[in-house]
Short mmCIF file of C-alpha atoms and ligand atoms in Angstrom, two decimals:
data_model
loop_
_atom_site.label_atom_id
_atom_site.label_comp_id
_atom_site.label_asym_id
_atom_site.label_seq_id
_atom_site.Cartn_x
_atom_site.Cartn_y
_atom_site.Cartn_z
CA UNK A 6 16.11 22.13 -12.31
CA UNK A 7 14.31 20.04 -14.92
CA UNK A 8 13.41 16.64 -13.53
CA UNK A 9 13.13 13.40 -15.48
CA UNK A 10 9.98 11.34 -15.87
CA UNK A 11 8.60 8.96 -13.29
CA UNK A 12 7.66 5.35 -13.97
CA UNK A 13 4.90 4.12 -11.67
CA UNK A 14 4.66 0.34 -11.72
CA UNK A 15 1.30 -0.94 -10.52
CA UNK A 16 -0.17 2.48 -11.23
CA UNK A 17 -3.52 0.92 -12.12
CA UNK A 18 -3.81 -0.58 -8.64
CA UNK A 19 -5.33 0.82 -5.47
CA UNK A 20 -2.40 2.73 -3.99
CA UNK A 21 -0.44 3.39 -7.20
CA UNK A 22 -3.43 5.03 -8.88
CA UNK A 23 -3.81 7.49 -5.99
CA UNK A 24 -0.10 8.35 -6.21
CA UNK A 25 -0.38 8.96 -9.97
CA UNK A 26 -3.17 11.50 -9.40
CA UNK A 27 -1.08 13.41 -6.86
CA UNK A 28 2.02 13.35 -9.08
CA UNK A 29 0.04 14.69 -12.03
CA UNK A 30 -1.56 17.37 -9.85
CA UNK A 31 1.99 18.49 -9.07
CA UNK A 32 2.79 18.64 -12.78
CA UNK A 33 5.11 15.62 -12.92
CA UNK A 34 5.61 13.59 -16.09
CA UNK A 35 4.34 10.10 -15.33
CA UNK A 36 4.21 6.78 -17.20
CA UNK A 37 2.30 3.83 -15.72
CA UNK A 38 3.39 0.22 -16.19
CA UNK A 39 0.79 -2.33 -15.12
CA UNK A 40 -0.07 -5.82 -16.36
CA UNK A 41 -3.74 -5.27 -15.38
CA UNK A 42 -3.77 -8.67 -13.66
CA UNK A 43 -5.15 -6.96 -10.55
CA UNK A 44 -5.33 -3.33 -11.57
CA UNK A 45 -7.93 -1.48 -13.64
CA UNK A 46 -7.38 0.47 -16.84
CA UNK A 47 -9.98 3.00 -15.70
CA UNK A 48 -8.04 3.72 -12.49
CA UNK A 49 -5.34 5.42 -14.61
CA UNK A 50 -6.95 8.79 -15.11
CA UNK A 51 -4.23 11.15 -16.15
CA UNK A 52 -1.14 9.33 -17.45
CA UNK A 53 -0.18 7.02 -20.32
CA UNK A 54 -0.60 3.35 -19.45
CA UNK A 55 1.81 0.74 -20.78
CA UNK A 56 0.39 -2.76 -20.31
CA UNK A 57 3.24 -5.06 -19.39
CA UNK A 58 5.07 -6.89 -16.66
CA UNK A 59 7.74 -5.51 -14.36
CA UNK A 60 9.64 -8.79 -14.69
CA UNK A 61 9.85 -8.50 -18.49
CA UNK A 62 13.32 -7.13 -19.08
CA UNK A 63 12.81 -6.74 -22.84
CA UNK A 64 9.81 -4.53 -22.22
CA UNK A 65 11.04 -2.56 -19.20
CA UNK A 66 14.53 -1.50 -20.28
CA UNK A 67 13.44 0.20 -23.55
CA UNK A 68 10.54 1.79 -21.67
CA UNK A 69 12.90 3.38 -19.13
CA UNK A 70 15.13 4.68 -21.92
CA UNK A 71 12.35 5.86 -24.21
CA UNK A 72 10.77 8.04 -21.52
CA UNK A 73 14.06 9.19 -19.92
CA UNK A 74 12.89 7.85 -16.58
CA UNK A 75 14.98 9.02 -13.63
CA UNK A 76 12.63 7.88 -10.86
CA UNK A 77 10.76 4.59 -10.42
CA UNK A 78 7.93 4.19 -7.94
CA UNK A 79 7.36 0.49 -7.60
CA UNK A 80 3.91 -0.66 -6.48
CA UNK A 81 3.30 -3.65 -8.75
CA UNK A 82 2.92 -6.68 -6.47
CA UNK A 83 0.49 -9.26 -5.20
CA UNK A 84 -0.69 -8.29 -1.72
CA UNK A 85 -3.10 -10.91 -0.41
CA UNK A 86 -1.60 -12.50 2.68
CA UNK A 87 -3.57 -15.79 2.76
CA UNK A 88 -2.91 -16.28 -0.96
CA UNK A 89 0.81 -15.81 -0.30
CA UNK A 90 0.68 -18.60 2.28
CA UNK A 91 -1.00 -20.95 -0.19
CA UNK A 92 1.19 -20.00 -3.17
CA UNK A 93 4.54 -18.73 -1.87
CA UNK A 94 6.39 -19.17 -5.15
CA UNK A 95 3.83 -17.00 -6.93
CA UNK A 96 4.70 -14.24 -4.46
CA UNK A 97 8.46 -14.75 -4.66
CA UNK A 98 8.19 -14.74 -8.44
CA UNK A 99 5.86 -11.79 -8.91
CA UNK A 100 7.12 -9.66 -6.04
CA UNK A 101 10.76 -10.57 -5.42
CA UNK A 102 12.09 -11.88 -8.75
CA UNK A 103 10.28 -9.18 -10.72
CA UNK A 104 11.78 -6.51 -8.48
CA UNK A 105 15.21 -7.95 -9.16
CA UNK A 106 14.66 -7.63 -12.92
CA UNK A 107 13.31 -4.12 -12.51
CA UNK A 108 16.37 -3.10 -10.47
CA UNK A 109 18.69 -4.55 -13.08
CA UNK A 110 16.95 -2.50 -15.76
CA UNK A 111 17.10 0.61 -13.54
CA UNK A 112 20.88 0.26 -13.19
CA UNK A 113 21.33 -0.19 -16.93
CA UNK A 114 19.12 2.78 -17.75
CA UNK A 115 20.71 5.06 -15.13
CA UNK A 116 17.61 5.50 -12.95
CA UNK A 117 18.63 7.55 -9.92
CA UNK A 118 15.69 7.44 -7.51
CA UNK A 119 13.59 4.48 -6.42
CA UNK A 120 10.55 4.58 -4.11
CA UNK A 121 9.50 1.14 -2.95
CA UNK A 122 6.15 -0.01 -1.67
CA UNK A 123 6.91 -2.17 1.36
CA UNK A 124 4.76 -3.31 4.22
CA UNK A 125 4.42 -3.57 8.00
CA UNK A 126 4.10 -7.31 7.35
CA UNK A 127 7.94 -7.39 7.42
CA UNK A 128 7.69 -7.09 11.23
CA UNK A 129 5.57 -10.19 11.79
CA UNK A 130 4.30 -10.11 15.38
CA UNK A 131 6.28 -7.46 17.27
CA UNK A 132 6.40 -8.06 21.02
CA UNK A 133 4.88 -4.77 22.21
CA UNK A 134 2.33 -4.37 19.41
CA UNK A 135 4.29 -1.38 18.11
CA UNK A 136 6.91 -1.48 15.37
CA UNK A 137 9.65 1.11 14.84
CA UNK A 138 12.03 0.99 11.89
CA UNK A 139 14.59 -0.45 14.32
CA UNK A 140 12.28 -3.30 15.37
CA UNK A 141 13.61 -6.65 14.19
CA UNK A 142 12.05 -7.86 10.95
CA UNK A 143 10.50 -11.30 11.18
CA UNK A 144 7.75 -11.81 8.61
CA UNK A 145 5.31 -14.63 9.21
CA UNK A 146 3.97 -15.01 5.68
CA UNK A 147 5.40 -15.17 2.17
CA UNK A 148 3.93 -11.77 1.31
CA UNK A 149 5.98 -10.09 4.05
CA UNK A 150 9.06 -12.12 3.18
CA UNK A 151 8.76 -11.32 -0.53
CA UNK A 152 8.78 -7.60 0.29
CA UNK A 153 11.59 -7.87 2.84
CA UNK A 154 13.77 -9.66 0.27
CA UNK A 155 13.13 -6.76 -2.11
CA UNK A 156 14.16 -4.30 0.60
CA UNK A 157 17.42 -6.21 1.01
CA UNK A 158 18.10 -6.15 -2.73
CA UNK A 159 17.52 -2.41 -2.77
CA UNK A 160 19.87 -1.90 0.17
CA UNK A 161 22.65 -3.84 -1.54
CA UNK A 162 22.09 -2.27 -4.96
CA UNK A 163 22.16 1.22 -3.45
CA UNK A 164 25.40 0.39 -1.62
CA UNK A 165 27.07 -0.58 -4.90
CA UNK A 166 25.67 2.03 -7.30
CA UNK A 167 24.45 5.62 -7.60
CA UNK A 168 20.81 4.58 -7.14
CA UNK A 169 19.17 5.88 -3.96
CA UNK A 170 15.86 4.70 -2.53
CA UNK A 171 13.13 5.25 0.01
CA UNK A 172 11.32 2.08 1.11
CA UNK A 173 7.98 2.81 2.76
CA UNK A 174 6.52 0.22 5.12
CA UNK A 175 2.77 0.75 5.00
CA UNK A 176 0.53 -0.09 7.91
CA UNK A 177 -3.21 -0.66 7.21
CA UNK A 178 -4.21 1.37 4.17
CA UNK A 179 -7.88 2.29 3.74
CA UNK A 180 -10.12 5.02 2.35
CA UNK A 181 -10.35 6.38 -1.16
CA UNK A 182 -9.83 9.51 -3.23
CA UNK A 183 -11.64 12.35 -1.43
CA UNK A 184 -12.85 13.64 -4.82
CA UNK A 185 -14.54 10.27 -5.45
CA UNK A 186 -12.71 9.46 -8.69
CA UNK A 187 -11.01 6.19 -7.71
CA UNK A 188 -10.83 3.69 -4.87
CA UNK A 189 -10.11 0.06 -4.13
CA UNK A 190 -11.98 -2.05 -6.67
CA UNK A 191 -10.40 -5.45 -5.87
CA UNK A 192 -12.88 -8.31 -6.11
CA UNK A 193 -13.07 -10.70 -3.12
CA UNK A 194 -11.58 -8.10 -0.81
CA UNK A 195 -10.31 -9.24 2.59
CA UNK A 196 -9.32 -5.91 4.18
CA UNK A 197 -11.49 -5.00 7.13
CA UNK A 198 -12.62 -1.48 6.18
CA UNK A 199 -13.54 -2.52 2.65
CA UNK A 200 -15.31 -5.69 3.79
CA UNK A 201 -17.33 -3.75 6.38
CA UNK A 202 -18.29 -1.07 3.83
CA UNK A 203 -19.34 -3.77 1.36
CA UNK A 204 -21.58 -5.18 4.10
CA UNK A 205 -22.98 -1.71 4.79
CA UNK A 206 -24.04 -1.25 1.15
CA UNK A 207 -25.55 -4.75 0.97
CA UNK A 208 -22.87 -6.36 -1.18
CA UNK A 209 -22.25 -8.88 1.62
CA UNK A 210 -24.65 -10.28 4.17
CA UNK A 211 -22.43 -9.24 7.09
CA UNK A 212 -18.95 -9.05 8.50
CA UNK A 213 -16.98 -11.38 10.77
CA UNK A 214 -14.80 -10.35 13.69
CA UNK A 215 -11.81 -12.68 13.64
CA UNK A 216 -11.01 -13.14 17.31
CA UNK A 217 -12.57 -11.51 20.38
CA UNK A 218 -10.11 -12.89 22.93
CA UNK A 219 -6.97 -10.92 22.08
CA UNK A 220 -5.08 -9.16 24.88
CA UNK A 221 -6.35 -5.76 23.66
CA UNK A 222 -8.78 -3.32 25.37
CA UNK A 223 -11.91 -4.82 23.75
CA UNK A 224 -10.50 -8.23 22.81
CA UNK A 225 -10.34 -7.57 19.05
CA UNK A 226 -7.30 -6.90 16.84
CA UNK A 227 -5.80 -3.40 16.78
CA UNK A 228 -4.29 -1.83 13.64
CA UNK A 229 -2.96 1.54 12.50
CA UNK A 230 -5.45 2.51 9.75
CA UNK A 231 -4.07 5.07 7.32
CA UNK A 232 -5.88 7.09 4.64
CA UNK A 233 -4.65 6.26 1.14
CA UNK A 234 -4.28 9.98 0.25
CA UNK A 235 -1.92 10.53 3.18
CA UNK A 236 -0.02 7.43 2.14
CA UNK A 237 0.16 8.70 -1.45
CA UNK A 238 1.47 12.05 -0.19
CA UNK A 239 4.29 10.21 1.62
CA UNK A 240 5.52 9.02 -1.78
CA UNK A 241 5.65 12.57 -3.11
CA UNK A 242 7.55 13.62 0.01
CA UNK A 243 9.94 10.71 -0.60
CA UNK A 244 10.48 11.95 -4.15
CA UNK A 245 11.24 15.49 -2.97
CA UNK A 246 13.63 14.07 -0.38
CA UNK A 247 15.53 11.96 -2.93
CA UNK A 248 15.72 14.82 -5.43
CA UNK A 249 17.21 17.08 -2.80
CA UNK A 250 19.97 14.54 -2.19
CA UNK A 251 18.54 12.56 0.75
CA UNK A 252 20.28 9.28 1.49
CA UNK A 253 18.61 5.89 1.13
CA UNK A 254 16.24 5.04 3.95
CA UNK A 255 13.41 2.77 5.09
CA UNK A 256 10.47 4.37 6.89
CA UNK A 257 7.19 3.34 8.47
CA UNK A 258 4.03 5.00 7.17
CA UNK A 259 1.30 5.03 9.79
CA UNK A 260 -0.32 7.49 12.14
CA UNK A 261 1.14 5.95 15.28
CA UNK A 262 -2.15 5.00 16.94
CA UNK A 263 -4.53 2.14 16.43
CA UNK A 264 -8.19 1.16 16.38
CA UNK A 265 -9.78 -2.16 17.22
CA UNK A 266 -12.00 -4.15 14.87
CA UNK A 267 -15.01 -3.19 16.99
CA UNK A 268 -14.09 0.50 16.75
CA UNK A 269 -13.82 0.24 12.96
CA UNK A 270 -17.19 -1.50 12.69
CA UNK A 271 -18.78 1.14 14.94
CA UNK A 272 -17.37 3.87 12.66
CA UNK A 273 -18.85 2.13 9.61
CA UNK A 274 -22.23 1.90 11.34
CA UNK A 275 -22.06 5.63 12.20
CA UNK A 276 -21.18 6.58 8.64
CA UNK A 277 -23.79 4.31 7.07
CA UNK A 278 -26.53 5.03 9.61
CA UNK A 279 -27.33 1.31 9.79
CA UNK A 280 -26.41 -1.63 11.98
CA UNK A 281 -24.08 -4.24 10.49
CA UNK A 282 -24.76 -7.92 10.77
CA UNK A 283 -21.67 -8.87 12.82
CA UNK A 284 -20.55 -12.45 13.52
CA UNK A 285 -17.88 -13.34 16.06
CA UNK A 286 -15.49 -15.96 14.74
CA UNK A 287 -12.22 -17.54 15.91
CA UNK A 288 -8.90 -15.81 15.36
CA UNK A 289 -7.53 -15.79 11.81
CA UNK A 290 -4.23 -17.68 11.71
CA UNK A 291 -1.19 -15.40 11.55
CA UNK A 292 -2.93 -12.23 12.77
CA UNK A 293 -0.93 -10.29 15.38
CA UNK A 294 -3.07 -8.96 18.27
CA UNK A 295 -1.87 -5.42 17.70
CA UNK A 296 0.26 -3.76 15.03
CA UNK A 297 0.77 -0.01 15.26
CA UNK A 298 3.51 2.15 13.75
CA UNK A 299 6.13 4.09 15.57
CA UNK A 300 6.05 6.75 12.91
CA UNK A 301 8.07 9.73 14.08
CA UNK A 302 10.88 9.26 11.57
CA UNK A 303 8.84 9.83 8.42
CA UNK A 304 7.65 13.14 9.86
CA UNK A 305 11.14 14.31 10.79
CA UNK A 306 13.05 12.88 7.80
CA UNK A 307 10.56 13.53 4.98
CA UNK A 308 8.48 16.31 6.52
CA UNK A 309 5.34 14.20 6.02
CA UNK A 310 2.21 15.90 7.37
CA UNK A 311 -0.86 13.67 7.30
CA UNK A 312 -4.13 15.53 6.72
CA UNK A 313 -6.71 12.78 7.11
CA UNK A 314 -5.77 11.14 10.41
CA UNK A 315 -9.35 10.48 11.45
CA UNK A 316 -11.13 7.13 11.44
CA UNK A 317 -14.50 8.66 10.50
CA UNK A 318 -12.96 10.35 7.43
CA UNK A 319 -11.27 7.12 6.37
CA UNK A 320 -14.49 5.18 6.72
CA UNK A 321 -16.66 7.87 5.08
CA UNK A 322 -14.53 7.96 1.93
CA UNK A 323 -14.48 4.14 1.80
CA UNK A 324 -18.24 3.98 2.15
CA UNK A 325 -18.86 6.65 -0.50
CA UNK A 326 -16.62 4.72 -2.85
CA UNK A 327 -18.42 1.43 -2.12
CA UNK A 328 -21.78 3.10 -2.86
CA UNK A 329 -20.43 4.39 -6.15
CA UNK A 330 -19.06 0.95 -7.08
CA UNK A 331 -22.44 -0.57 -6.34
CA UNK A 332 -24.16 1.89 -8.68
CA UNK A 333 -21.50 1.48 -11.34
CA UNK A 334 -19.32 -1.67 -10.90
CA UNK A 335 -15.78 -1.64 -12.31
C1 UD1 B 404 -2.46 -7.63 6.26
C2 UD1 B 404 -0.99 -7.38 6.18
C3 UD1 B 404 -0.72 -6.14 5.39
C4 UD1 B 404 -1.31 -6.29 4.03
C5 UD1 B 404 -2.79 -6.52 4.19
C6 UD1 B 404 -3.40 -6.79 2.83
C7 UD1 B 404 0.15 -8.27 8.11
C8 UD1 B 404 0.65 -8.00 9.48
N1 UD1 B 404 -0.47 -7.24 7.51
O1 UD1 B 404 -3.04 -6.63 7.08
O2 UD1 B 404 0.65 -5.92 5.28
O3 UD1 B 404 -1.07 -5.15 3.28
O4 UD1 B 404 -3.04 -7.66 5.01
O5 UD1 B 404 -3.51 -8.10 2.52
O6 UD1 B 404 0.31 -9.34 7.58
N2 UD1 B 404 -10.55 -8.54 10.38
C9 UD1 B 404 -11.78 -8.99 10.83
N3 UD1 B 404 -12.72 -9.32 9.88
C10 UD1 B 404 -12.48 -9.23 8.53
C11 UD1 B 404 -11.22 -8.77 8.10
C12 UD1 B 404 -10.28 -8.44 9.05
O7 UD1 B 404 -12.03 -9.08 12.03
O8 UD1 B 404 -13.36 -9.56 7.73
C13 UD1 B 404 -9.56 -8.11 11.38
C14 UD1 B 404 -8.23 -8.85 11.33
O9 UD1 B 404 -8.26 -9.97 12.15
C15 UD1 B 404 -7.28 -7.75 11.83
C16 UD1 B 404 -7.91 -6.46 11.33
O10 UD1 B 404 -9.27 -6.77 11.09
O11 UD1 B 404 -7.28 -7.70 13.25
C17 UD1 B 404 -7.29 -5.95 10.03
O12 UD1 B 404 -7.23 -7.02 9.07
P1 UD1 B 404 -6.97 -6.75 7.51
O13 UD1 B 404 -7.76 -5.56 7.09
O14 UD1 B 404 -7.20 -8.03 6.81
O15 UD1 B 404 -5.44 -6.32 7.43
P2 UD1 B 404 -4.16 -7.01 8.12
O16 UD1 B 404 -4.29 -8.47 8.19
O17 UD1 B 404 -3.86 -6.26 9.37
#
């Protein structure tokens, strides 16, 4: 059966750009919508880029119609947790309100499938350090809340229309394209793997460990680090699932096991062959001690098979990308 085209919002960003490459490699027709406020034109390697905002109804509705879009993959969002705490309305506007406008346009244009980029931040601080899809949602920052509100809109829209969706709750995304074409280029990065790799290539003087007194095996925070290519593949699996008639669902994307900050830093030192300048600092407000996915459902429901579940591979691709960025900054 001939499938319609796919609109990828935020396709010039870190995760969206990796998804676009995989969709194109599978021969899909793709259009990227990105306002380039945080994304990069050069991250869009193999698809037309429309520069515009998801919340701009007058731009989005004709775009959906012009390209006969039947699937939207929605990545466009602000994702910096501390920024969301300082500027909550920016996050509710750009993430939640824009998603509402996008959904309204999707209904008017007859879009059938919607894949939504959600986050483990919807869980807040789960009691056991693990979160299953059935774990109560209780975000502790505006970023997590802005995404959870979007999940709720999707749920209600799907219940009252023909649109079906998969919402994917990402755990800690890291790594870069294994072919070295793209990676995370965000300035002033705060994510651990990227920060540590920047330190390893000399872009920063060192890296801080935020908290060494957590109730975890080595006292530092534990997270479920996930390679961006495996995460991207989950979106293609979600697309296949929706096209074959799967019902709307919300799924964790993680490997189901975690690493501590010290283990991540040790992996970066191994990959770089140098010692990092590591400082021990107090806990960062709002950080859960441990956040790891219960991630059986995505395997059984979507048939997702991660290929890069290995901390050294994640770190190696991140480091190679950081070296490349240093030689040729974006
Ligand atoms: C958070 C969000 C996640 C969001 C991501 C991007 C939650 C629960 N998760 O992930 O949804 O996508 O931010 O903004 O809100 N660390 C250090 N030193 C550093 C940086 C981090 O020790 O320089 C530690 C943190 O304390 C934490 C771990 O490393 O234990 C991972 O932190 P980070 O990479 O910032 O991601 P999260 O905060 O887990």
